[in-house]
PDB file of N, CA and C in Angstrom:
ATOM      1  N   ARG V   1      91.193 117.533 122.025  1.00 46.00           N
ATOM      2  CA  ARG V   1      90.901 116.608 121.030  1.00 46.00           C
ATOM      3  C   ARG V   1      91.036 114.808 121.509  1.00 46.00           C
ATOM      4  N   GLY V   2      91.174 114.954 122.865  1.00 49.00           N
ATOM      5  CA  GLY V   2      91.443 113.625 123.544  1.00 49.00           C
ATOM      6  C   GLY V   2      92.630 112.986 123.718  1.00 49.00           C
ATOM      7  N   THR V   3      92.470 111.899 124.449  1.00 54.00           N
ATOM      8  CA  THR V   3      94.064 111.519 124.762  1.00 54.00           C
ATOM      9  C   THR V   3      94.623 110.527 123.688  1.00 54.00           C
ATOM     10  N   ALA V   4      95.715 110.441 123.563  1.00 60.00           N
ATOM     11  CA  ALA V   4      96.432 109.778 122.339  1.00 60.00           C
ATOM     12  C   ALA V   4      97.438 109.133 122.963  1.00 60.00           C
ATOM     13  N   LEU V   5      97.757 107.795 122.355  1.00 57.00           N
ATOM     14  CA  LEU V   5      99.094 107.095 122.377  1.00 57.00           C
ATOM     15  C   LEU V   5      99.921 107.804 121.421  1.00 57.00           C
ATOM     16  N   GLN V   6     101.180 108.007 122.001  1.00 56.00           N
ATOM     17  CA  GLN V   6     102.208 108.427 121.010  1.00 56.00           C
ATOM     18  C   GLN V   6     103.481 107.475 120.905  1.00 56.00           C
ATOM     19  N   PRO V   7     103.529 106.583 119.969  1.00 58.00           N
ATOM     20  CA  PRO V   7     104.772 105.741 119.927  1.00 58.00           C
ATOM     21  C   PRO V   7     105.872 106.541 119.122  1.00 58.00           C
ATOM     22  N   LEU V   8     106.885 106.478 120.087  1.00 56.00           N
ATOM     23  CA  LEU V   8     107.889 107.410 119.638  1.00 56.00           C
ATOM     24  C   LEU V   8     109.209 106.288 119.194  1.00 56.00           C
ATOM     25  N   PHE V   9     109.585 106.598 118.097  1.00 66.00           N
ATOM     26  CA  PHE V   9     110.626 105.832 117.597  1.00 66.00           C
ATOM     27  C   PHE V   9     111.843 106.633 117.414  1.00 66.00           C
ATOM     28  N   LYS V  10     112.994 106.202 117.863  1.00 59.00           N
ATOM     29  CA  LYS V  10     114.379 106.891 117.644  1.00 59.00           C
ATOM     30  C   LYS V  10     115.084 105.963 116.881  1.00 59.00           C
ATOM     31  N   MET V  11     115.775 106.376 115.978  1.00 58.00           N
ATOM     32  CA  MET V  11     116.539 105.517 115.253  1.00 58.00           C
ATOM     33  C   MET V  11     117.868 106.454 115.269  1.00 58.00           C
ATOM     34  N   SER V  12     119.025 105.840 115.656  1.00 54.00           N
ATOM     35  CA  SER V  12     120.218 106.568 115.670  1.00 54.00           C
ATOM     36  C   SER V  12     121.126 106.296 114.303  1.00 54.00           C
ATOM     37  N   TYR V  13     122.322 106.619 114.711  1.00 48.00           N
ATOM     38  CA  TYR V  13     123.128 106.536 113.224  1.00 48.00           C
ATOM     39  C   TYR V  13     123.851 105.109 113.300  1.00 48.00           C
ATOM     40  N   SER V  14     123.770 104.388 111.946  1.00 51.00           N
ATOM     41  CA  SER V  14     124.487 103.119 112.033  1.00 51.00           C
ATOM     42  C   SER V  14     124.907 102.871 110.696  1.00 51.00           C
ATOM     43  N   CYS V  15     125.132 101.767 110.359  1.00 51.00           N
ATOM     44  CA  CYS V  15     125.558 101.398 108.785  1.00 51.00           C
ATOM     45  C   CYS V  15     124.341 100.520 108.062  1.00 51.00           C
ATOM     46  N   SER V  16     123.627 100.652 106.821  1.00 51.00           N
ATOM     47  CA  SER V  16     122.786  99.771 106.440  1.00 51.00           C
ATOM     48  C   SER V  16     123.411  98.385 106.224  1.00 51.00           C
ATOM     49  N   LYS V  17     122.506  97.529 105.722  1.00 56.00           N
ATOM     50  CA  LYS V  17     122.812  96.119 105.614  1.00 56.00           C
ATOM     51  C   LYS V  17     122.384  95.670 104.387  1.00 56.00           C
ATOM     52  N   VAL V  18     122.550  94.418 104.193  1.00 50.00           N
ATOM     53  CA  VAL V  18     122.249  94.110 102.950  1.00 50.00           C
ATOM     54  C   VAL V  18     120.563  94.074 102.626  1.00 50.00           C
ATOM     55  N   GLY V  19     120.478  94.452 101.340  1.00 58.00           N
ATOM     56  CA  GLY V  19     119.166  94.834 100.939  1.00 58.00           C
ATOM     57  C   GLY V  19     118.630  96.073 101.155  1.00 58.00           C
ATOM     58  N   ASP V  20     119.491  96.911 101.555  1.00 59.00           N
ATOM     59  CA  ASP V  20     119.311  98.206 102.017  1.00 59.00           C
ATOM     60  C   ASP V  20     119.822  99.129 100.422  1.00 59.00           C
ATOM     61  N   PRO V  21     119.670 100.034 100.086  1.00 59.00           N
ATOM     62  CA  PRO V  21     119.960 100.839  98.873  1.00 59.00           C
ATOM     63  C   PRO V  21     121.617 100.497  98.613  1.00 59.00           C
ATOM     64  N   ARG V  22     122.446 101.043  99.810  1.00 65.00           N
ATOM     65  CA  ARG V  22     123.907 100.964  99.766  1.00 65.00           C
ATOM     66  C   ARG V  22     124.475 100.046 100.937  1.00 65.00           C
ATOM     67  N   PRO V  23     124.464  99.012 100.782  1.00 66.00           N
ATOM     68  CA  PRO V  23     124.558  98.120 102.065  1.00 66.00           C
ATOM     69  C   PRO V  23     126.197  98.538 102.537  1.00 66.00           C
ATOM     70  N   GLY V  24     126.332  98.755 103.734  1.00 68.00           N
ATOM     71  CA  GLY V  24     127.526  99.093 104.500  1.00 68.00           C
ATOM     72  C   GLY V  24     127.849 100.668 104.636  1.00 68.00           C
ATOM     73  N   GLN V  25     126.938 101.250 104.002  1.00 68.00           N
ATOM     74  CA  GLN V  25     126.940 102.996 104.242  1.00 68.00           C
ATOM     75  C   GLN V  25     126.305 103.201 105.146  1.00 68.00           C
ATOM     76  N   PRO V  26     126.938 104.216 105.972  1.00 70.00           N
ATOM     77  CA  PRO V  26     126.081 104.929 107.287  1.00 70.00           C
ATOM     78  C   PRO V  26     125.036 105.836 106.658  1.00 70.00           C
ATOM     79  N   TYR V  27     124.174 105.492 107.728  1.00 71.00           N
ATOM     80  CA  TYR V  27     122.906 106.191 107.404  1.00 71.00           C
ATOM     81  C   TYR V  27     122.772 107.259 108.550  1.00 71.00           C
ATOM     82  N   THR V  28     121.706 108.220 108.392  1.00 72.00           N
ATOM     83  CA  THR V  28     121.340 109.277 109.339  1.00 72.00           C
ATOM     84  C   THR V  28     119.720 108.848 109.905  1.00 72.00           C
ATOM     85  N   GLY V  29     119.992 108.831 111.116  1.00 74.00           N
ATOM     86  CA  GLY V  29     118.533 108.420 111.948  1.00 74.00           C
ATOM     87  C   GLY V  29     117.751 109.714 112.165  1.00 74.00           C
ATOM     88  N   GLY V  30     116.843 109.341 113.287  1.00 77.00           N
ATOM     89  CA  GLY V  30     115.764 110.783 113.462  1.00 77.00           C
ATOM     90  C   GLY V  30     115.083 110.023 114.365  1.00 77.00           C
ATOM     91  N   ASN V  31     114.272 110.893 114.985  1.00 80.00           N
ATOM     92  CA  ASN V  31     113.093 110.544 115.882  1.00 80.00           C
ATOM     93  C   ASN V  31     112.012 110.771 115.064  1.00 80.00           C
ATOM     94  N   PHE V  32     110.880 109.680 115.267  1.00 85.00           N
ATOM     95  CA  PHE V  32     109.473 109.571 114.283  1.00 85.00           C
ATOM     96  C   PHE V  32     108.522 109.603 115.499  1.00 85.00           C
ATOM     97  N   CYS V  33     107.269 110.109 115.467  1.00 86.00           N
ATOM     98  CA  CYS V  33     106.555 110.074 116.147  1.00 86.00           C
ATOM     99  C   CYS V  33     105.303 109.881 115.465  1.00 86.00           C
ATOM    100  N   ALA V  34     104.402 109.017 116.039  1.00 88.00           N
ATOM    101  CA  ALA V  34     103.159 108.717 115.265  1.00 88.00           C
ATOM    102  C   ALA V  34     101.966 108.529 116.500  1.00 88.00           C
ATOM    103  N   PHE V  35     100.725 108.759 116.022  1.00 89.00           N
ATOM    104  CA  PHE V  35      99.302 109.070 117.141  1.00 89.00           C
ATOM    105  C   PHE V  35      98.221 108.120 116.762  1.00 89.00           C
ATOM    106  N   LEU V  36      97.876 107.603 117.614  1.00 90.00           N
ATOM    107  CA  LEU V  36      96.742 106.656 117.614  1.00 90.00           C
ATOM    108  C   LEU V  36      95.903 107.004 118.758  1.00 90.00           C
ATOM    109  N   PRO V  37      94.352 106.658 118.185  1.00 88.00           N
ATOM    110  CA  PRO V  37      93.696 107.292 119.667  1.00 88.00           C
ATOM    111  C   PRO V  37      93.681 106.142 120.663  1.00 88.00           C
ATOM    112  N   ASP V  38      93.405 106.796 122.099  1.00 86.00           N
ATOM    113  CA  ASP V  38      93.519 105.816 122.950  1.00 86.00           C
ATOM    114  C   ASP V  38      92.081 105.243 123.158  1.00 86.00           C
ATOM    115  N   ASN V  39      91.864 104.337 122.366  1.00 89.00           N
ATOM    116  CA  ASN V  39      90.659 103.506 122.716  1.00 89.00           C
ATOM    117  C   ASN V  39      90.841 101.965 122.212  1.00 89.00           C
ATOM    118  N   LYS V  40      89.975 100.981 122.469  1.00 91.00           N
ATOM    119  CA  LYS V  40      90.276  99.380 122.150  1.00 91.00           C
ATOM    120  C   LYS V  40      91.277  99.463 120.674  1.00 91.00           C
ATOM    121  N   GLU V  41      90.568 100.025 119.749  1.00 91.00           N
ATOM    122  CA  GLU V  41      91.060  99.787 118.491  1.00 91.00           C
ATOM    123  C   GLU V  41      92.443 100.322 118.338  1.00 91.00           C
ATOM    124  N   GLY V  42      92.706 101.512 118.902  1.00 90.00           N
ATOM    125  CA  GLY V  42      93.956 102.187 118.836  1.00 90.00           C
ATOM    126  C   GLY V  42      94.905 101.409 119.557  1.00 90.00           C
ATOM    127  N   GLN V  43      94.638 100.701 120.544  1.00 90.00           N
ATOM    128  CA  GLN V  43      95.585  99.811 121.475  1.00 90.00           C
ATOM    129  C   GLN V  43      96.026  98.639 120.757  1.00 90.00           C
ATOM    130  N   LYS V  44      94.849  98.094 119.972  1.00 92.00           N
ATOM    131  CA  LYS V  44      95.020  96.772 119.253  1.00 92.00           C
ATOM    132  C   LYS V  44      96.004  97.214 118.041  1.00 92.00           C
ATOM    133  N   THR V  45      95.754  98.117 117.601  1.00 92.00           N
ATOM    134  CA  THR V  45      96.966  98.692 116.448  1.00 92.00           C
ATOM    135  C   THR V  45      98.232  99.067 117.175  1.00 92.00           C
ATOM    136  N   ALA V  46      98.253  99.595 118.237  1.00 90.00           N
ATOM    137  CA  ALA V  46      99.802  99.651 118.873  1.00 90.00           C
ATOM    138  C   ALA V  46     100.388  98.285 118.705  1.00 90.00           C
ATOM    139  N   VAL V  47      99.721  97.428 119.400  1.00 91.00           N
ATOM    140  CA  VAL V  47     100.378  96.171 119.583  1.00 91.00           C
ATOM    141  C   VAL V  47     100.958  95.698 118.132  1.00 91.00           C
ATOM    142  N   LEU V  48      99.950  95.590 117.191  1.00 93.00           N
ATOM    143  CA  LEU V  48     100.471  95.299 115.803  1.00 93.00           C
ATOM    144  C   LEU V  48     101.624  96.180 115.066  1.00 93.00           C
ATOM    145  N   LEU V  49     101.816  97.424 115.328  1.00 91.00           N
ATOM    146  CA  LEU V  49     102.756  98.276 114.975  1.00 91.00           C
ATOM    147  C   LEU V  49     103.916  98.022 115.594  1.00 91.00           C
ATOM    148  N   LYS V  50     103.876  97.611 117.121  1.00 89.00           N
ATOM    149  CA  LYS V  50     105.217  97.238 117.550  1.00 89.00           C
ATOM    150  C   LYS V  50     105.311  95.993 116.942  1.00 89.00           C
ATOM    151  N   LYS V  51     104.738  94.885 116.502  1.00 92.00           N
ATOM    152  CA  LYS V  51     105.221  93.650 116.270  1.00 92.00           C
ATOM    153  C   LYS V  51     106.032  94.175 114.654  1.00 92.00           C
ATOM    154  N   ALA V  52     105.250  94.775 114.181  1.00 91.00           N
ATOM    155  CA  ALA V  52     106.152  95.635 112.597  1.00 91.00           C
ATOM    156  C   ALA V  52     107.443  95.738 112.972  1.00 91.00           C
ATOM    157  N   PHE V  53     107.337  96.776 113.776  1.00 88.00           N
ATOM    158  CA  PHE V  53     108.724  97.294 114.370  1.00 88.00           C
ATOM    159  C   PHE V  53     109.687  96.335 114.485  1.00 88.00           C
ATOM    160  N   GLU V  54     109.513  95.648 115.613  1.00 87.00           N
ATOM    161  CA  GLU V  54     110.058  94.461 116.013  1.00 87.00           C
ATOM    162  C   GLU V  54     110.882  93.735 114.721  1.00 87.00           C
ATOM    163  N   HIS V  55     110.021  93.440 113.721  1.00 88.00           N
ATOM    164  CA  HIS V  55     110.467  92.747 112.475  1.00 88.00           C
ATOM    165  C   HIS V  55     110.810  93.561 111.253  1.00 88.00           C
ATOM    166  N   GLY V  56     111.174  94.655 111.584  1.00 85.00           N
ATOM    167  CA  GLY V  56     111.976  95.635 110.751  1.00 85.00           C
ATOM    168  C   GLY V  56     111.273  96.162 109.730  1.00 85.00           C
ATOM    169  N   LEU V  57     109.822  96.506 109.922  1.00 89.00           N
ATOM    170  CA  LEU V  57     108.841  96.853 108.775  1.00 89.00           C
ATOM    171  C   LEU V  57     108.316  98.095 108.711  1.00 89.00           C
ATOM    172  N   THR V  58     108.708  98.895 110.145  1.00 89.00           N
ATOM    173  CA  THR V  58     108.403 100.090 110.132  1.00 89.00           C
ATOM    174  C   THR V  58     109.186 101.130 109.370  1.00 89.00           C
ATOM    175  N   PHE V  59     110.424 101.068 109.058  1.00 86.00           N
ATOM    176  CA  PHE V  59     111.247 102.006 108.463  1.00 86.00           C
ATOM    177  C   PHE V  59     112.079 101.359 107.409  1.00 86.00           C
ATOM    178  N   GLN V  60     112.371 102.267 106.543  1.00 85.00           N
ATOM    179  CA  GLN V  60     113.272 101.907 105.255  1.00 85.00           C
ATOM    180  C   GLN V  60     114.511 102.967 105.061  1.00 85.00           C
ATOM    181  N   ILE V  61     115.317 102.532 104.411  1.00 81.00           N
ATOM    182  CA  ILE V  61     116.532 103.479 104.390  1.00 81.00           C
ATOM    183  C   ILE V  61     116.356 104.099 102.675  1.00 81.00           C
ATOM    184  N   LYS V  62     116.498 105.234 102.678  1.00 82.00           N
ATOM    185  CA  LYS V  62     116.619 105.832 101.426  1.00 82.00           C
ATOM    186  C   LYS V  62     117.413 107.064 101.179  1.00 82.00           C
ATOM    187  N   THR V  63     118.109 106.873  99.936  1.00 80.00           N
ATOM    188  CA  THR V  63     118.876 108.066  99.594  1.00 80.00           C
ATOM    189  C   THR V  63     118.111 109.237  99.483  1.00 80.00           C
ATOM    190  N   CYS V  64     118.557 110.266 100.065  1.00 79.00           N
ATOM    191  CA  CYS V  64     117.970 111.823 100.054  1.00 79.00           C
ATOM    192  C   CYS V  64     119.169 112.805  99.943  1.00 79.00           C
ATOM    193  N   ASN V  65     119.205 113.159  98.861  1.00 83.00           N
ATOM    194  CA  ASN V  65     120.534 114.387  98.562  1.00 83.00           C
ATOM    195  C   ASN V  65     121.740 113.705  98.763  1.00 83.00           C
ATOM    196  N   GLY V  66     122.081 112.721  98.181  1.00 78.00           N
ATOM    197  CA  GLY V  66     123.025 111.852  98.400  1.00 78.00           C
ATOM    198  C   GLY V  66     123.528 111.245  99.752  1.00 78.00           C
ATOM    199  N   GLU V  67     122.558 111.530 100.508  1.00 79.00           N
ATOM    200  CA  GLU V  67     122.732 110.971 101.921  1.00 79.00           C
ATOM    201  C   GLU V  67     121.590 109.619 102.069  1.00 79.00           C
ATOM    202  N   GLU V  68     122.149 108.707 102.908  1.00 80.00           N
ATOM    203  CA  GLU V  68     121.296 107.734 103.302  1.00 80.00           C
ATOM    204  C   GLU V  68     120.374 108.202 104.657  1.00 80.00           C
ATOM    205  N   ARG V  69     119.165 107.729 104.596  1.00 81.00           N
ATOM    206  CA  ARG V  69     118.311 108.429 105.629  1.00 81.00           C
ATOM    207  C   ARG V  69     117.343 107.156 106.133  1.00 81.00           C
ATOM    208  N   VAL V  70     117.054 107.282 107.446  1.00 83.00           N
ATOM    209  CA  VAL V  70     116.048 106.297 107.758  1.00 83.00           C
ATOM    210  C   VAL V  70     114.652 107.302 107.547  1.00 83.00           C
ATOM    211  N   THR V  71     113.575 106.612 106.786  1.00 85.00           N
ATOM    212  CA  THR V  71     112.219 107.035 106.430  1.00 85.00           C
ATOM    213  C   THR V  71     111.330 106.170 106.765  1.00 85.00           C
ATOM    214  N   TRP V  72     110.021 106.561 106.971  1.00 89.00           N
ATOM    215  CA  TRP V  72     109.048 105.878 107.036  1.00 89.00           C
ATOM    216  C   TRP V  72     108.827 104.736 106.083  1.00 89.00           C
ATOM    217  N   GLY V  73     108.595 103.523 106.367  1.00 89.00           N
ATOM    218  CA  GLY V  73     108.323 102.338 105.435  1.00 89.00           C
ATOM    219  C   GLY V  73     106.939 102.688 104.726  1.00 89.00           C
ATOM    220  N   LEU V  74     106.409 101.321 104.449  1.00 91.00           N
ATOM    221  CA  LEU V  74     105.439 101.192 103.769  1.00 91.00           C
ATOM    222  C   LEU V  74     104.009 101.283 104.555  1.00 91.00           C
ATOM    223  N   ILE V  75     104.315 101.055 105.809  1.00 94.00           N
ATOM    224  CA  ILE V  75     102.902 100.922 106.825  1.00 94.00           C
ATOM    225  C   ILE V  75     102.713 102.345 107.033  1.00 94.00           C
ATOM    226  N   PRO V  76     101.358 102.902 106.583  1.00 93.00           N
ATOM    227  CA  PRO V  76     100.912 104.323 106.973  1.00 93.00           C
ATOM    228  C   PRO V  76     100.866 104.424 108.598  1.00 93.00           C
ATOM    229  N   HIS V  77     101.166 105.720 108.930  1.00 92.00           N
ATOM    230  CA  HIS V  77     101.370 106.251 110.338  1.00 92.00           C
ATOM    231  C   HIS V  77     100.820 107.452 110.435  1.00 92.00           C
ATOM    232  N   LYS V  78     100.046 108.055 111.281  1.00 92.00           N
ATOM    233  CA  LYS V  78      99.545 109.232 111.549  1.00 92.00           C
ATOM    234  C   LYS V  78     100.358 109.948 112.305  1.00 92.00           C
ATOM    235  N   THR V  79     101.159 111.090 111.589  1.00 89.00           N
ATOM    236  CA  THR V  79     101.845 111.880 112.136  1.00 89.00           C
ATOM    237  C   THR V  79     101.727 113.170 112.669  1.00 89.00           C
ATOM    238  N   SER V  80     100.463 113.404 112.565  1.00 88.00           N
ATOM    239  CA  SER V  80      99.913 114.678 113.467  1.00 88.00           C
ATOM    240  C   SER V  80      98.359 114.492 113.661  1.00 88.00           C
ATOM    241  N   TRP V  81      97.742 115.450 114.634  1.00 85.00           N
ATOM    242  CA  TRP V  81      96.509 115.055 115.002  1.00 85.00           C
ATOM    243  C   TRP V  81      95.542 115.730 113.887  1.00 85.00           C
ATOM    244  N   GLY V  82      96.108 116.779 113.154  1.00 87.00           N
ATOM    245  CA  GLY V  82      95.105 117.562 112.232  1.00 87.00           C
ATOM    246  C   GLY V  82      95.767 117.739 110.737  1.00 87.00           C
ATOM    247  N   GLY V  83      94.994 117.985 109.698  1.00 90.00           N
ATOM    248  CA  GLY V  83      95.389 117.953 108.518  1.00 90.00           C
ATOM    249  C   GLY V  83      94.531 116.897 107.445  1.00 90.00           C
ATOM    250  N   GLY V  84      93.758 115.885 108.298  1.00 90.00           N
ATOM    251  CA  GLY V  84      92.987 114.935 107.735  1.00 90.00           C
ATOM    252  C   GLY V  84      94.304 114.036 106.862  1.00 90.00           C
ATOM    253  N   LYS V  85      93.369 113.034 106.249  1.00 89.00           N
ATOM    254  CA  LYS V  85      94.033 112.205 105.458  1.00 89.00           C
ATOM    255  C   LYS V  85      95.154 112.189 104.644  1.00 89.00           C
ATOM    256  N   ALA V  86      94.738 113.635 104.005  1.00 89.00           N
ATOM    257  CA  ALA V  86      95.911 114.211 102.965  1.00 89.00           C
ATOM    258  C   ALA V  86      97.278 114.744 103.523  1.00 89.00           C
ATOM    259  N   ARG V  87      97.417 114.863 105.030  1.00 90.00           N
ATOM    260  CA  ARG V  87      98.265 115.458 105.734  1.00 90.00           C
ATOM    261  C   ARG V  87      98.733 114.279 106.602  1.00 90.00           C
ATOM    262  N   ASN V  88      98.588 112.891 106.528  1.00 89.00           N
ATOM    263  CA  ASN V  88      98.757 112.101 107.442  1.00 89.00           C
ATOM    264  C   ASN V  88      98.324 112.437 108.880  1.00 89.00           C
ATOM    265  N   GLY V  89      97.128 113.027 109.007  1.00 89.00           N
ATOM    266  CA  GLY V  89      96.582 113.367 110.317  1.00 89.00           C
ATOM    267  C   GLY V  89      95.318 113.007 110.443  1.00 89.00           C
ATOM    268  N   TYR V  90      94.544 113.541 111.470  1.00 89.00           N
ATOM    269  CA  TYR V  90      93.118 112.992 111.683  1.00 89.00           C
ATOM    270  C   TYR V  90      92.481 114.264 111.347  1.00 89.00           C
ATOM    271  N   PRO V  91      91.063 114.198 111.003  1.00 89.00           N
ATOM    272  CA  PRO V  91      90.213 112.918 111.018  1.00 89.00           C
ATOM    273  C   PRO V  91      90.454 112.319 109.743  1.00 89.00           C
ATOM    274  N   ASP V  92      90.286 111.002 110.158  1.00 92.00           N
ATOM    275  CA  ASP V  92      90.429 109.888 109.084  1.00 92.00           C
ATOM    276  C   ASP V  92      89.621 108.870 109.769  1.00 92.00           C
ATOM    277  N   ALA V  93      88.499 108.713 109.400  1.00 91.00           N
ATOM    278  CA  ALA V  93      87.538 107.578 109.893  1.00 91.00           C
ATOM    279  C   ALA V  93      87.882 106.025 109.421  1.00 91.00           C
ATOM    280  N   GLN V  94      88.687 105.932 108.462  1.00 94.00           N
ATOM    281  CA  GLN V  94      89.024 104.468 107.809  1.00 94.00           C
ATOM    282  C   GLN V  94      90.625 104.303 108.251  1.00 94.00           C
ATOM    283  N   TYR V  95      91.325 105.097 108.701  1.00 94.00           N
ATOM    284  CA  TYR V  95      92.659 104.580 109.265  1.00 94.00           C
ATOM    285  C   TYR V  95      92.810 103.444 109.922  1.00 94.00           C
ATOM    286  N   LEU V  96      92.330 103.280 111.027  1.00 94.00           N
ATOM    287  CA  LEU V  96      92.550 102.116 111.836  1.00 94.00           C
ATOM    288  C   LEU V  96      92.200 100.817 111.140  1.00 94.00           C
ATOM    289  N   ARG V  97      91.008 100.786 110.221  1.00 94.00           N
ATOM    290  CA  ARG V  97      90.770  99.589 109.295  1.00 94.00           C
ATOM    291  C   ARG V  97      91.950  99.508 108.392  1.00 94.00           C
ATOM    292  N   GLU V  98      92.320 100.553 107.755  1.00 95.00           N
ATOM    293  CA  GLU V  98      93.360 100.475 106.645  1.00 95.00           C
ATOM    294  C   GLU V  98      94.800  99.930 107.341  1.00 95.00           C
ATOM    295  N   VAL V  99      95.142 100.720 108.133  1.00 95.00           N
ATOM    296  CA  VAL V  99      96.458 100.135 108.564  1.00 95.00           C
ATOM    297  C   VAL V  99      96.610  98.568 109.278  1.00 95.00           C
ATOM    298  N   CYS V 100      95.280  98.195 109.957  1.00 93.00           N
ATOM    299  CA  CYS V 100      95.310  96.916 110.355  1.00 93.00           C
ATOM    300  C   CYS V 100      95.184  95.706 109.022  1.00 93.00           C
ATOM    301  N   THR V 101      94.651  96.322 107.927  1.00 94.00           N
ATOM    302  CA  THR V 101      94.793  95.471 106.706  1.00 94.00           C
ATOM    303  C   THR V 101      96.130  95.504 106.170  1.00 94.00           C
ATOM    304  N   VAL V 102      96.931  96.473 106.190  1.00 93.00           N
ATOM    305  CA  VAL V 102      98.508  96.323 105.916  1.00 93.00           C
ATOM    306  C   VAL V 102      99.130  95.645 106.710  1.00 93.00           C
ATOM    307  N   LEU V 103      98.951  95.615 108.021  1.00 92.00           N
ATOM    308  CA  LEU V 103      99.772  95.064 109.145  1.00 92.00           C
ATOM    309  C   LEU V 103      99.368  93.432 108.965  1.00 92.00           C
TER     310      LEU V 103
END
């Protein structure tokens, strides 16, 4: 399927802050992996996604089954190589253009 960049985000346990659903409450982290094509557009998108991460826009904290958890935020990420757009995967010819618009 070709070479892919694989940004890996590791969010550990911590406490939520002001603006989160329950400030001061501990939350569960996790490992998150997203895929980009290894081409000029994919590399440009990776730079924008890194900036979004540095500004705290990549993830959000949500309550799930009574527990605070880190989840993906509003920026769309491709979390698999297959399954198409409906399953957050490829093929999706519009993804890079759409994510760059969001970013």
